[in-house]
mmCIF file of C-alpha atoms and ligand atoms in Angstrom:
data_model
loop_
_atom_site.group_PDB
_atom_site.id
_atom_site.type_symbol
_atom_site.label_atom_id
_atom_site.label_comp_id
_atom_site.label_asym_id
_atom_site.label_seq_id
_atom_site.Cartn_x
_atom_site.Cartn_y
_atom_site.Cartn_z
ATOM 1 C CA MET A 19 -91.359 68.472 -243.008
ATOM 2 C CA THR A 20 -94.189 71.102 -243.216
ATOM 3 C CA THR A 21 -92.646 74.522 -243.683
ATOM 4 C CA HIS A 22 -95.749 76.685 -243.392
ATOM 5 C CA LEU A 23 -99.142 76.862 -241.667
ATOM 6 C CA ARG A 24 -102.245 77.203 -243.851
ATOM 7 C CA TRP A 25 -104.636 79.793 -242.385
ATOM 8 C CA GLY A 26 -108.353 80.494 -242.820
ATOM 9 C CA VAL A 27 -110.078 83.588 -241.467
ATOM 10 C CA LEU A 28 -113.690 83.860 -240.191
ATOM 11 C CA SER A 29 -115.262 87.096 -241.449
ATOM 12 C CA THR A 30 -114.394 90.215 -243.398
ATOM 13 C CA SER A 31 -113.922 92.175 -240.162
ATOM 14 C CA LYS A 32 -112.688 95.718 -240.762
ATOM 15 C CA PHE A 33 -109.668 95.206 -238.635
ATOM 16 C CA PHE A 34 -108.749 92.044 -240.465
ATOM 17 C CA SER A 35 -109.304 93.647 -243.969
ATOM 18 C CA THR A 36 -107.317 96.760 -243.201
ATOM 19 C CA LYS A 37 -104.538 95.638 -240.887
ATOM 20 C CA VAL A 38 -104.064 91.886 -240.853
ATOM 21 C CA LEU A 39 -104.588 91.072 -244.554
ATOM 22 C CA PRO A 40 -101.736 93.352 -245.689
ATOM 23 C CA ALA A 41 -99.553 91.992 -242.890
ATOM 24 C CA PHE A 42 -99.952 88.442 -244.236
ATOM 25 C CA THR A 43 -97.991 89.391 -247.380
ATOM 26 C CA GLY A 44 -94.886 89.796 -245.272
ATOM 27 C CA CYS A 45 -95.238 86.480 -243.461
ATOM 28 C CA GLU A 46 -92.681 83.748 -243.907
ATOM 29 C CA VAL A 47 -94.462 80.734 -242.474
ATOM 30 C CA ALA A 48 -98.057 81.886 -242.116
ATOM 31 C CA ARG A 49 -100.038 81.530 -245.389
ATOM 32 C CA LEU A 50 -103.569 82.832 -245.696
ATOM 33 C CA GLU A 51 -105.518 80.503 -248.007
ATOM 34 C CA ALA A 52 -109.162 80.916 -247.250
ATOM 35 C CA ILE A 53 -111.829 83.240 -245.904
ATOM 36 C CA ALA A 54 -115.427 82.604 -244.765
ATOM 37 C CA SER A 55 -118.064 85.296 -244.626
ATOM 38 C CA ARG A 56 -121.798 85.757 -244.288
ATOM 39 C CA ASN A 57 -121.273 88.042 -247.331
ATOM 40 C CA PRO A 58 -119.092 86.048 -249.807
ATOM 41 C CA GLU A 59 -119.334 88.817 -252.422
ATOM 42 C CA LYS A 60 -117.593 91.206 -250.028
ATOM 43 C CA ALA A 61 -115.063 88.516 -249.157
ATOM 44 C CA ARG A 62 -114.218 87.957 -252.872
ATOM 45 C CA LEU A 63 -113.067 91.535 -253.181
ATOM 46 C CA LEU A 64 -110.238 90.820 -250.789
ATOM 47 C CA GLY A 65 -108.394 88.635 -253.243
ATOM 48 C CA ILE A 66 -107.950 85.558 -251.004
ATOM 49 C CA GLU A 67 -107.570 82.221 -252.834
ATOM 50 C CA ARG A 68 -110.693 80.415 -251.529
ATOM 51 C CA VAL A 69 -113.971 81.977 -250.314
ATOM 52 C CA PHE A 70 -116.514 80.108 -248.209
ATOM 53 C CA ASP A 71 -120.145 81.296 -247.730
ATOM 54 C CA SER A 72 -120.279 79.963 -244.144
ATOM 55 C CA TYR A 73 -117.862 79.637 -241.243
ATOM 56 C CA GLU A 74 -118.847 76.010 -240.880
ATOM 57 C CA ALA A 75 -117.706 75.273 -244.451
ATOM 58 C CA LEU A 76 -114.261 76.696 -243.794
ATOM 59 C CA LEU A 77 -113.908 74.654 -240.600
ATOM 60 C CA ALA A 78 -114.823 71.513 -242.630
ATOM 61 C CA ASP A 79 -111.951 72.027 -245.056
ATOM 62 C CA PRO A 80 -109.166 69.543 -244.173
ATOM 63 C CA SER A 81 -106.482 71.672 -245.999
ATOM 64 C CA ILE A 82 -106.825 74.490 -243.399
ATOM 65 C CA ASP A 83 -104.441 74.112 -240.396
ATOM 66 C CA ALA A 84 -105.312 77.250 -238.334
ATOM 67 C CA VAL A 85 -108.152 79.612 -238.029
ATOM 68 C CA TYR A 86 -108.051 83.296 -237.189
ATOM 69 C CA ILE A 87 -111.189 84.739 -235.434
ATOM 70 C CA PRO A 88 -111.747 88.485 -235.711
ATOM 71 C CA LEU A 89 -115.508 88.191 -234.902
ATOM 72 C CA PRO A 90 -117.397 90.421 -232.458
ATOM 73 C CA ASN A 91 -116.347 89.545 -228.841
ATOM 74 C CA HIS A 92 -119.596 87.668 -227.930
ATOM 75 C CA LEU A 93 -118.915 85.155 -230.723
ATOM 76 C CA HIS A 94 -115.259 84.425 -229.914
ATOM 77 C CA VAL A 95 -115.614 81.382 -227.670
ATOM 78 C CA GLU A 96 -118.410 79.786 -229.656
ATOM 79 C CA TRP A 97 -116.423 79.790 -232.846
ATOM 80 C CA ALA A 98 -113.011 79.052 -231.144
ATOM 81 C CA MET A 99 -114.679 75.943 -229.679
ATOM 82 C CA LYS A 100 -116.054 74.896 -233.076
ATOM 83 C CA ALA A 101 -112.686 75.470 -234.753
ATOM 84 C CA ALA A 102 -110.823 73.512 -232.107
ATOM 85 C CA ARG A 103 -113.282 70.596 -232.354
ATOM 86 C CA ALA A 104 -112.741 70.687 -236.135
ATOM 87 C CA GLY A 105 -109.057 70.113 -235.358
ATOM 88 C CA LYS A 106 -107.880 73.628 -236.202
ATOM 89 C CA HIS A 107 -105.388 75.651 -234.230
ATOM 90 C CA VAL A 108 -106.983 78.994 -233.278
ATOM 91 C CA LEU A 109 -105.783 82.551 -232.927
ATOM 92 C CA CYS A 110 -108.719 84.449 -231.529
ATOM 93 C CA GLU A 111 -109.007 88.220 -231.183
ATOM 94 C CA LYS A 112 -108.920 89.932 -227.804
ATOM 95 C CA PRO A 113 -110.682 89.806 -225.478
ATOM 96 C CA LEU A 114 -110.831 86.017 -225.783
ATOM 97 C CA SER A 115 -114.234 85.765 -224.086
ATOM 98 C CA MET A 116 -117.024 87.616 -222.324
ATOM 99 C CA THR A 117 -116.416 86.038 -218.912
ATOM 100 C CA VAL A 118 -113.835 83.967 -217.003
ATOM 101 C CA ALA A 119 -116.204 80.989 -216.981
ATOM 102 C CA GLU A 120 -116.489 81.096 -220.742
ATOM 103 C CA ALA A 121 -112.632 81.283 -221.110
ATOM 104 C CA GLU A 122 -112.288 78.309 -218.768
ATOM 105 C CA GLN A 123 -114.684 76.310 -220.888
ATOM 106 C CA LEU A 124 -112.560 77.055 -223.860
ATOM 107 C CA MET A 125 -109.452 75.991 -221.902
ATOM 108 C CA ALA A 126 -111.193 72.643 -221.266
ATOM 109 C CA VAL A 127 -111.878 72.255 -225.030
ATOM 110 C CA GLN A 128 -108.279 73.119 -225.783
ATOM 111 C CA ARG A 129 -107.024 70.403 -223.449
ATOM 112 C CA GLU A 130 -109.495 67.878 -224.864
ATOM 113 C CA THR A 131 -108.653 68.615 -228.496
ATOM 114 C CA GLY A 132 -104.895 69.178 -228.112
ATOM 115 C CA VAL A 133 -104.900 72.083 -230.642
ATOM 116 C CA GLN A 134 -103.175 75.366 -229.742
ATOM 117 C CA ILE A 135 -105.451 78.270 -228.860
ATOM 118 C CA GLY A 136 -104.038 81.752 -228.518
ATOM 119 C CA GLU A 137 -105.375 85.240 -227.789
ATOM 120 C CA ALA A 138 -104.304 87.731 -230.437
ATOM 121 C CA PHE A 139 -102.305 90.148 -228.201
ATOM 122 C CA MET A 140 -99.730 91.254 -230.846
ATOM 123 C CA VAL A 141 -97.924 93.190 -228.086
ATOM 124 C CA ALA A 142 -96.689 89.835 -226.711
ATOM 125 C CA THR A 143 -94.427 89.301 -229.790
ATOM 126 C CA HIS A 144 -93.520 92.929 -230.586
ATOM 127 C CA PRO A 145 -89.762 93.563 -229.918
ATOM 128 C CA GLN A 146 -90.480 96.823 -227.968
ATOM 129 C CA TRP A 147 -92.432 94.815 -225.337
ATOM 130 C CA LEU A 148 -89.872 92.004 -225.213
ATOM 131 C CA LEU A 149 -87.249 94.713 -224.655
ATOM 132 C CA ALA A 150 -89.262 96.374 -221.894
ATOM 133 C CA ARG A 151 -89.722 93.085 -220.096
ATOM 134 C CA GLN A 152 -85.989 92.220 -220.513
ATOM 135 C CA TRP A 153 -84.965 95.633 -219.090
ATOM 136 C CA VAL A 154 -87.046 94.910 -215.974
ATOM 137 C CA ARG A 155 -85.670 91.381 -215.703
ATOM 138 C CA ASP A 156 -82.104 92.723 -215.972
ATOM 139 C CA GLY A 157 -82.768 95.218 -213.125
ATOM 140 C CA LYS A 158 -82.371 98.300 -215.348
ATOM 141 C CA ILE A 159 -84.941 100.218 -213.407
ATOM 142 C CA GLY A 160 -84.329 98.474 -210.072
ATOM 143 C CA ALA A 161 -87.480 97.064 -208.533
ATOM 144 C CA LEU A 162 -90.615 97.645 -210.533
ATOM 145 C CA ARG A 163 -93.038 99.480 -208.139
ATOM 146 C CA ALA A 164 -95.542 101.376 -210.295
ATOM 147 C CA ILE A 165 -97.161 101.129 -213.733
ATOM 148 C CA GLN A 166 -99.270 103.789 -215.381
ATOM 149 C CA GLY A 167 -101.268 103.291 -218.558
ATOM 150 C CA PHE A 168 -103.649 105.219 -220.753
ATOM 151 C CA PHE A 169 -105.580 104.232 -223.952
ATOM 152 C CA SER A 170 -108.446 106.192 -225.591
ATOM 153 C CA TYR A 171 -110.197 106.995 -228.821
ATOM 154 C CA THR A 172 -113.533 108.392 -229.860
ATOM 155 C CA ASN A 173 -116.170 106.244 -231.441
ATOM 156 C CA VAL A 174 -119.910 107.107 -231.013
ATOM 157 C CA ASP A 175 -121.202 105.094 -234.032
ATOM 158 C CA PRO A 176 -124.174 103.137 -232.592
ATOM 159 C CA LYS A 177 -123.659 100.404 -235.234
ATOM 160 C CA ASN A 178 -120.068 99.816 -234.191
ATOM 161 C CA ILE A 179 -119.498 96.584 -232.107
ATOM 162 C CA ARG A 180 -117.683 98.627 -229.534
ATOM 163 C CA ASN A 181 -120.894 100.449 -228.710
ATOM 164 C CA LYS A 182 -123.047 97.346 -228.276
ATOM 165 C CA ALA A 183 -123.109 96.098 -224.691
ATOM 166 C CA ASP A 184 -124.434 92.633 -225.565
ATOM 167 C CA PHE A 185 -121.543 92.233 -228.104
ATOM 168 C CA GLY A 186 -118.985 92.769 -225.393
ATOM 169 C CA GLY A 187 -118.443 96.421 -226.311
ATOM 170 C CA GLY A 188 -117.061 99.195 -224.147
ATOM 171 C CA ALA A 189 -113.662 100.579 -223.232
ATOM 172 C CA LEU A 190 -112.510 97.963 -220.771
ATOM 173 C CA MET A 191 -113.115 95.009 -223.063
ATOM 174 C CA ASP A 192 -111.903 96.736 -226.230
ATOM 175 C CA ILE A 193 -108.776 98.576 -225.066
ATOM 176 C CA GLY A 194 -108.489 98.307 -221.226
ATOM 177 C CA CYS A 195 -107.481 94.743 -221.914
ATOM 178 C CA TYR A 196 -104.106 96.069 -223.252
ATOM 179 C CA PRO A 197 -102.798 97.923 -220.199
ATOM 180 C CA ILE A 198 -103.955 94.879 -218.149
ATOM 181 C CA PHE A 199 -102.113 92.479 -220.414
ATOM 182 C CA THR A 200 -98.902 94.536 -220.741
ATOM 183 C CA SER A 201 -98.786 95.156 -216.966
ATOM 184 C CA ARG A 202 -99.019 91.391 -216.304
ATOM 185 C CA PHE A 203 -96.519 90.779 -219.153
ATOM 186 C CA VAL A 204 -93.807 93.068 -217.854
ATOM 187 C CA ALA A 205 -94.407 92.487 -214.111
ATOM 188 C CA GLU A 206 -94.502 88.768 -214.835
ATOM 189 C CA LYS A 207 -96.981 88.203 -212.020
ATOM 190 C CA GLU A 208 -100.726 88.424 -211.352
ATOM 191 C CA PRO A 209 -102.556 91.159 -209.525
ATOM 192 C CA GLN A 210 -104.029 89.950 -206.199
ATOM 193 C CA ARG A 211 -106.913 92.458 -206.071
ATOM 194 C CA VAL A 212 -108.361 95.179 -208.265
ATOM 195 C CA LEU A 213 -110.425 98.384 -207.916
ATOM 196 C CA GLY A 214 -112.531 99.862 -210.731
ATOM 197 C CA LEU A 215 -114.349 103.071 -211.475
ATOM 198 C CA ILE A 216 -116.682 103.115 -214.426
ATOM 199 C CA GLU A 217 -118.821 105.721 -216.237
ATOM 200 C CA ARG A 218 -121.325 104.278 -218.674
ATOM 201 C CA ASP A 219 -122.794 105.807 -221.836
ATOM 202 C CA ALA A 220 -126.438 106.390 -221.110
ATOM 203 C CA THR A 221 -127.561 105.270 -224.598
ATOM 204 C CA PHE A 222 -125.178 102.375 -225.394
ATOM 205 C CA GLY A 223 -124.948 101.031 -221.800
ATOM 206 C CA THR A 224 -121.189 100.386 -222.411
ATOM 207 C CA ASP A 225 -118.365 101.707 -220.226
ATOM 208 C CA ARG A 226 -117.050 104.744 -221.922
ATOM 209 C CA LEU A 227 -114.634 105.893 -219.185
ATOM 210 C CA THR A 228 -112.912 103.310 -216.939
ATOM 211 C CA THR A 229 -110.099 103.573 -214.431
ATOM 212 C CA ALA A 230 -108.614 100.695 -212.555
ATOM 213 C CA VAL A 231 -106.033 99.964 -209.909
ATOM 214 C CA LEU A 232 -104.292 96.584 -209.904
ATOM 215 C CA ASP A 233 -102.465 95.532 -206.762
ATOM 216 C CA PHE A 234 -99.519 93.327 -207.731
ATOM 217 C CA GLU A 235 -98.243 93.286 -204.085
ATOM 218 C CA GLY A 236 -95.271 95.479 -204.143
ATOM 219 C CA CYS A 237 -96.158 97.012 -207.492
ATOM 220 C CA GLN A 238 -99.235 99.153 -208.167
ATOM 221 C CA ALA A 239 -100.656 99.490 -211.651
ATOM 222 C CA THR A 240 -103.204 102.124 -212.685
ATOM 223 C CA PHE A 241 -104.783 102.838 -216.031
ATOM 224 C CA THR A 242 -107.553 104.737 -217.680
ATOM 225 C CA CYS A 243 -109.341 103.798 -220.939
ATOM 226 C CA SER A 244 -112.110 105.529 -222.837
ATOM 227 C CA THR A 245 -114.125 105.175 -226.049
ATOM 228 C CA GLN A 246 -115.051 108.853 -225.968
ATOM 229 C CA LEU A 247 -111.863 110.783 -225.426
ATOM 230 C CA PHE A 248 -109.232 112.323 -227.591
ATOM 231 C CA PRO A 249 -107.075 109.476 -228.920
ATOM 232 C CA CYS A 250 -103.986 108.863 -226.792
ATOM 233 C CA GLN A 251 -101.944 105.885 -225.656
ATOM 234 C CA THR A 252 -99.006 105.545 -223.329
ATOM 235 C CA MET A 253 -97.424 103.049 -220.897
ATOM 236 C CA HIS A 254 -94.903 103.907 -218.143
ATOM 237 C CA PHE A 255 -93.036 101.577 -215.848
ATOM 238 C CA TYR A 256 -91.490 103.065 -212.687
ATOM 239 C CA GLY A 257 -88.796 101.311 -210.709
ATOM 240 C CA THR A 258 -86.667 102.170 -207.710
ATOM 241 C CA THR A 259 -83.757 103.325 -209.917
ATOM 242 C CA GLY A 260 -85.202 103.941 -213.350
ATOM 243 C CA HIS A 261 -88.201 104.543 -215.631
ATOM 244 C CA ILE A 262 -89.381 102.954 -218.941
ATOM 245 C CA GLU A 263 -91.686 104.667 -221.375
ATOM 246 C CA ILE A 264 -93.197 102.956 -224.422
ATOM 247 C CA GLU A 265 -93.961 105.731 -226.842
ATOM 248 C CA ILE A 266 -96.617 103.997 -228.969
ATOM 249 C CA PRO A 267 -97.474 100.972 -226.874
ATOM 250 C CA PHE A 268 -100.277 99.361 -228.777
ATOM 251 C CA ASN A 269 -100.809 100.667 -232.334
ATOM 252 C CA ALA A 270 -97.176 100.252 -233.236
ATOM 253 C CA PRO A 271 -96.797 101.553 -236.831
ATOM 254 C CA PRO A 272 -95.676 99.058 -239.527
ATOM 255 C CA ASP A 273 -93.546 101.603 -241.472
ATOM 256 C CA LYS A 274 -91.278 103.135 -238.875
ATOM 257 C CA PRO A 275 -89.291 102.102 -235.819
ATOM 258 C CA CYS A 276 -90.820 102.204 -232.355
ATOM 259 C CA ARG A 277 -89.087 104.103 -229.633
ATOM 260 C CA ILE A 278 -88.814 102.874 -226.070
ATOM 261 C CA PHE A 279 -87.126 105.053 -223.468
ATOM 262 C CA LEU A 280 -84.980 104.009 -220.544
ATOM 263 C CA ASN A 281 -84.484 106.988 -218.243
ATOM 264 C CA GLY A 282 -85.214 109.307 -221.210
ATOM 265 C CA GLU A 283 -82.803 107.634 -223.615
ATOM 266 C CA ALA A 284 -84.400 106.095 -226.683
ATOM 267 C CA ALA A 285 -83.860 102.612 -228.064
ATOM 268 C CA GLU A 286 -85.391 101.883 -231.471
ATOM 269 C CA THR A 287 -86.888 98.616 -232.752
ATOM 270 C CA PRO A 288 -86.493 97.510 -236.386
ATOM 271 C CA VAL A 289 -89.234 98.546 -238.803
ATOM 272 C CA LEU A 290 -91.777 95.639 -238.805
ATOM 273 C CA ASP A 291 -95.470 94.942 -238.967
ATOM 274 C CA GLN A 292 -96.495 93.634 -235.558
ATOM 275 C CA TYR A 293 -99.318 91.488 -237.137
ATOM 276 C CA THR A 294 -96.783 89.818 -239.503
ATOM 277 C CA VAL A 295 -94.700 88.905 -236.500
ATOM 278 C CA GLU A 296 -97.709 87.747 -234.581
ATOM 279 C CA PHE A 297 -98.890 85.336 -237.305
ATOM 280 C CA ASP A 298 -95.442 84.029 -238.042
ATOM 281 C CA GLU A 299 -94.667 83.532 -234.376
ATOM 282 C CA PHE A 300 -97.938 81.632 -233.794
ATOM 283 C CA SER A 301 -97.265 79.504 -236.910
ATOM 284 C CA ARG A 302 -93.718 78.695 -235.838
ATOM 285 C CA ALA A 303 -94.844 77.691 -232.391
ATOM 286 C CA VAL A 304 -97.363 75.272 -233.865
ATOM 287 C CA LEU A 305 -94.926 73.886 -236.460
ATOM 288 C CA GLU A 306 -92.189 73.452 -233.803
ATOM 289 C CA GLY A 307 -94.517 72.141 -231.125
ATOM 290 C CA ARG A 308 -93.860 75.033 -228.762
ATOM 291 C CA THR A 309 -96.609 76.875 -226.711
ATOM 292 C CA VAL A 310 -97.956 79.918 -228.488
ATOM 293 C CA ALA A 311 -97.201 83.429 -227.178
ATOM 294 C CA VAL A 312 -100.530 84.008 -225.405
ATOM 295 C CA PRO A 313 -102.011 80.596 -224.571
ATOM 296 C CA VAL A 314 -105.543 80.323 -223.270
ATOM 297 C CA GLU A 315 -104.353 80.001 -219.642
ATOM 298 C CA THR A 316 -102.830 83.512 -219.942
ATOM 299 C CA ALA A 317 -106.022 84.736 -221.541
ATOM 300 C CA VAL A 318 -108.018 83.476 -218.540
ATOM 301 C CA GLY A 319 -105.739 85.608 -216.299
ATOM 302 C CA ASN A 320 -106.583 88.726 -218.317
ATOM 303 C CA MET A 321 -110.328 87.988 -218.203
ATOM 304 C CA ARG A 322 -110.108 87.501 -214.416
ATOM 305 C CA VAL A 323 -108.770 91.124 -214.080
ATOM 306 C CA ILE A 324 -111.421 92.504 -216.519
ATOM 307 C CA GLU A 325 -114.230 90.743 -214.639
ATOM 308 C CA GLY A 326 -112.766 91.945 -211.284
ATOM 309 C CA VAL A 327 -112.771 95.540 -212.470
ATOM 310 C CA PHE A 328 -116.380 95.364 -213.581
ATOM 311 C CA ARG A 329 -117.449 93.780 -210.287
ATOM 312 C CA SER A 330 -115.479 96.342 -208.235
ATOM 313 C CA ALA A 331 -117.195 99.222 -210.078
ATOM 314 C CA VAL A 332 -120.603 97.744 -209.103
ATOM 315 C CA GLU A 333 -119.738 96.787 -205.567
ATOM 316 C CA GLY A 334 -117.668 99.998 -204.885
ATOM 317 C CA GLY A 335 -114.601 98.340 -203.284
ATOM 318 C CA TRP A 336 -111.644 96.017 -203.780
ATOM 319 C CA VAL A 337 -112.272 92.707 -205.492
ATOM 320 C CA THR A 338 -109.875 89.946 -204.546
ATOM 321 C CA LEU A 339 -108.954 87.779 -207.586
HETATM 322 N N1 NAP B 7 -105.584 93.079 -232.146
HETATM 323 C C1 NAP B 7 -105.957 94.284 -232.587
HETATM 324 O O1 NAP B 7 -105.063 95.169 -232.777
HETATM 325 C C2 NAP B 7 -107.419 94.557 -232.861
HETATM 326 C C3 NAP B 7 -107.755 95.768 -233.491
HETATM 327 C C4 NAP B 7 -109.059 96.002 -233.784
HETATM 328 C C5 NAP B 7 -110.032 95.022 -233.444
HETATM 329 N N2 NAP B 7 -109.659 93.840 -232.885
HETATM 330 C C6 NAP B 7 -110.653 92.855 -232.521
HETATM 331 O O2 NAP B 7 -111.132 92.261 -233.715
HETATM 332 C C7 NAP B 7 -112.492 91.870 -233.606
HETATM 333 C C8 NAP B 7 -113.262 92.461 -234.720
HETATM 334 O O3 NAP B 7 -113.252 93.854 -234.683
HETATM 335 P P1 NAP B 7 -113.660 94.750 -235.991
HETATM 336 O O4 NAP B 7 -113.592 96.166 -235.604
HETATM 337 O O5 NAP B 7 -112.902 94.288 -237.137
HETATM 338 O O6 NAP B 7 -115.211 94.291 -236.092
HETATM 339 P P2 NAP B 7 -116.153 94.353 -237.430
HETATM 340 O O7 NAP B 7 -115.541 95.192 -238.489
HETATM 341 O O8 NAP B 7 -117.536 94.758 -236.910
HETATM 342 O O9 NAP B 7 -116.105 92.866 -237.915
HETATM 343 C C9 NAP B 7 -116.729 91.828 -237.339
HETATM 344 C C10 NAP B 7 -117.120 90.780 -238.442
HETATM 345 O O10 NAP B 7 -117.769 89.705 -237.770
HETATM 346 C C11 NAP B 7 -118.707 89.121 -238.690
HETATM 347 N N3 NAP B 7 -119.965 88.872 -237.890
HETATM 348 C C12 NAP B 7 -120.484 87.713 -237.643
HETATM 349 N N4 NAP B 7 -121.615 87.803 -236.889
HETATM 350 C C13 NAP B 7 -121.807 89.080 -236.713
HETATM 351 C C14 NAP B 7 -122.756 89.863 -236.007
HETATM 352 N N5 NAP B 7 -123.822 89.251 -235.429
HETATM 353 N N6 NAP B 7 -122.693 91.222 -236.023
HETATM 354 C C15 NAP B 7 -121.629 91.840 -236.605
HETATM 355 N N7 NAP B 7 -120.683 91.156 -237.294
HETATM 356 C C16 NAP B 7 -120.701 89.803 -237.284
HETATM 357 C C17 NAP B 7 -118.887 90.046 -239.842
HETATM 358 O O11 NAP B 7 -118.198 89.489 -240.935
HETATM 359 P P3 NAP B 7 -118.870 88.705 -242.180
HETATM 360 O O12 NAP B 7 -120.150 89.468 -242.498
HETATM 361 O O13 NAP B 7 -117.897 88.836 -243.279
HETATM 362 O O14 NAP B 7 -119.103 87.304 -241.785
HETATM 363 C C18 NAP B 7 -118.159 91.312 -239.442
HETATM 364 O O15 NAP B 7 -117.477 91.924 -240.507
HETATM 365 C C19 NAP B 7 -112.918 92.323 -232.175
HETATM 366 O O16 NAP B 7 -112.816 91.224 -231.309
HETATM 367 C C20 NAP B 7 -111.867 93.373 -231.801
HETATM 368 O O17 NAP B 7 -111.674 93.404 -230.442
HETATM 369 C C21 NAP B 7 -108.362 93.662 -232.562
#
């Protein structure tokens, strides 16, 4: 029986090189064996066993089982489709696509090829989020009625993919996707309508300050995200009899426990690297024939909310999903 999954990565992305590559060393069943880059010299410096000078060449290698895609957002679906058609399982970075229609096309390819395709929301396998969801399931805060989120950083580098509108840059796509995903994850339902307010950067054309309201019918979620504000992140879940706060909801540190508060009292998670857990969990799901943590259907749901918020900001009113 196969005991591990053999991974290849498309690109020397900064996020991959600095966060995911070190996380692979702790993996038990995910094994990183190859990298492809437009710049193989740069890729060689990363110390990965095999280096390909094109993404196509890596996809053609029969010894690779699964492909990780940390490309700019506008290339996600194109390469996820190519990887799936080459028979590879795919873990693609968030947001999975630029539009709902594109994500649905990928869903069709997933069904046609039978490979597993997942969106790389590491929050879905982090113990602090599993605990928050369990507390809500167990009625620890009564009925969940309100969710408030915030996620911001400052990045005004015109060369960064986050500041390129045609690359799928902007706050909502880059980080607003997290409060949307975690609200849906903990509430375990889909919002019926959304409202969005967006301020765009005059030069980049990307949304640099976005606020949204998600109506989950009986539970209201609000969040603000920004690419040009002091870095902060927080998520709060308010119920009829209690409150949950996730102290570091998204950039959970690999070297210390995370704290999650129930009515002000802290619970701590073990020290772990959330990307190690993410790749091992995806690999185990594939090896054991289970559905991955964030399948493409779930990713379509997130894109539906993102698209709704963009539309609402233009139309100036509620958008029914
Ligand atoms: N899950 C998380 O916690 C997390 C955190 C950060 C970022 N991300 C996601 O990871 C993805 C990559 O983000 P990043 O910040 O690492 O981006 P990045 O440093 O700009 O890397 C993107 C890579 O894509 C390749 N590429 C191919 N065509 C390109 C093109 N036309 N323009 C630019 N690059 C191109 C390049 O690699 P080669 O030259 O080597 O081929 C480049 O290094 C995004 O989807 C982002 O949302 C996720």
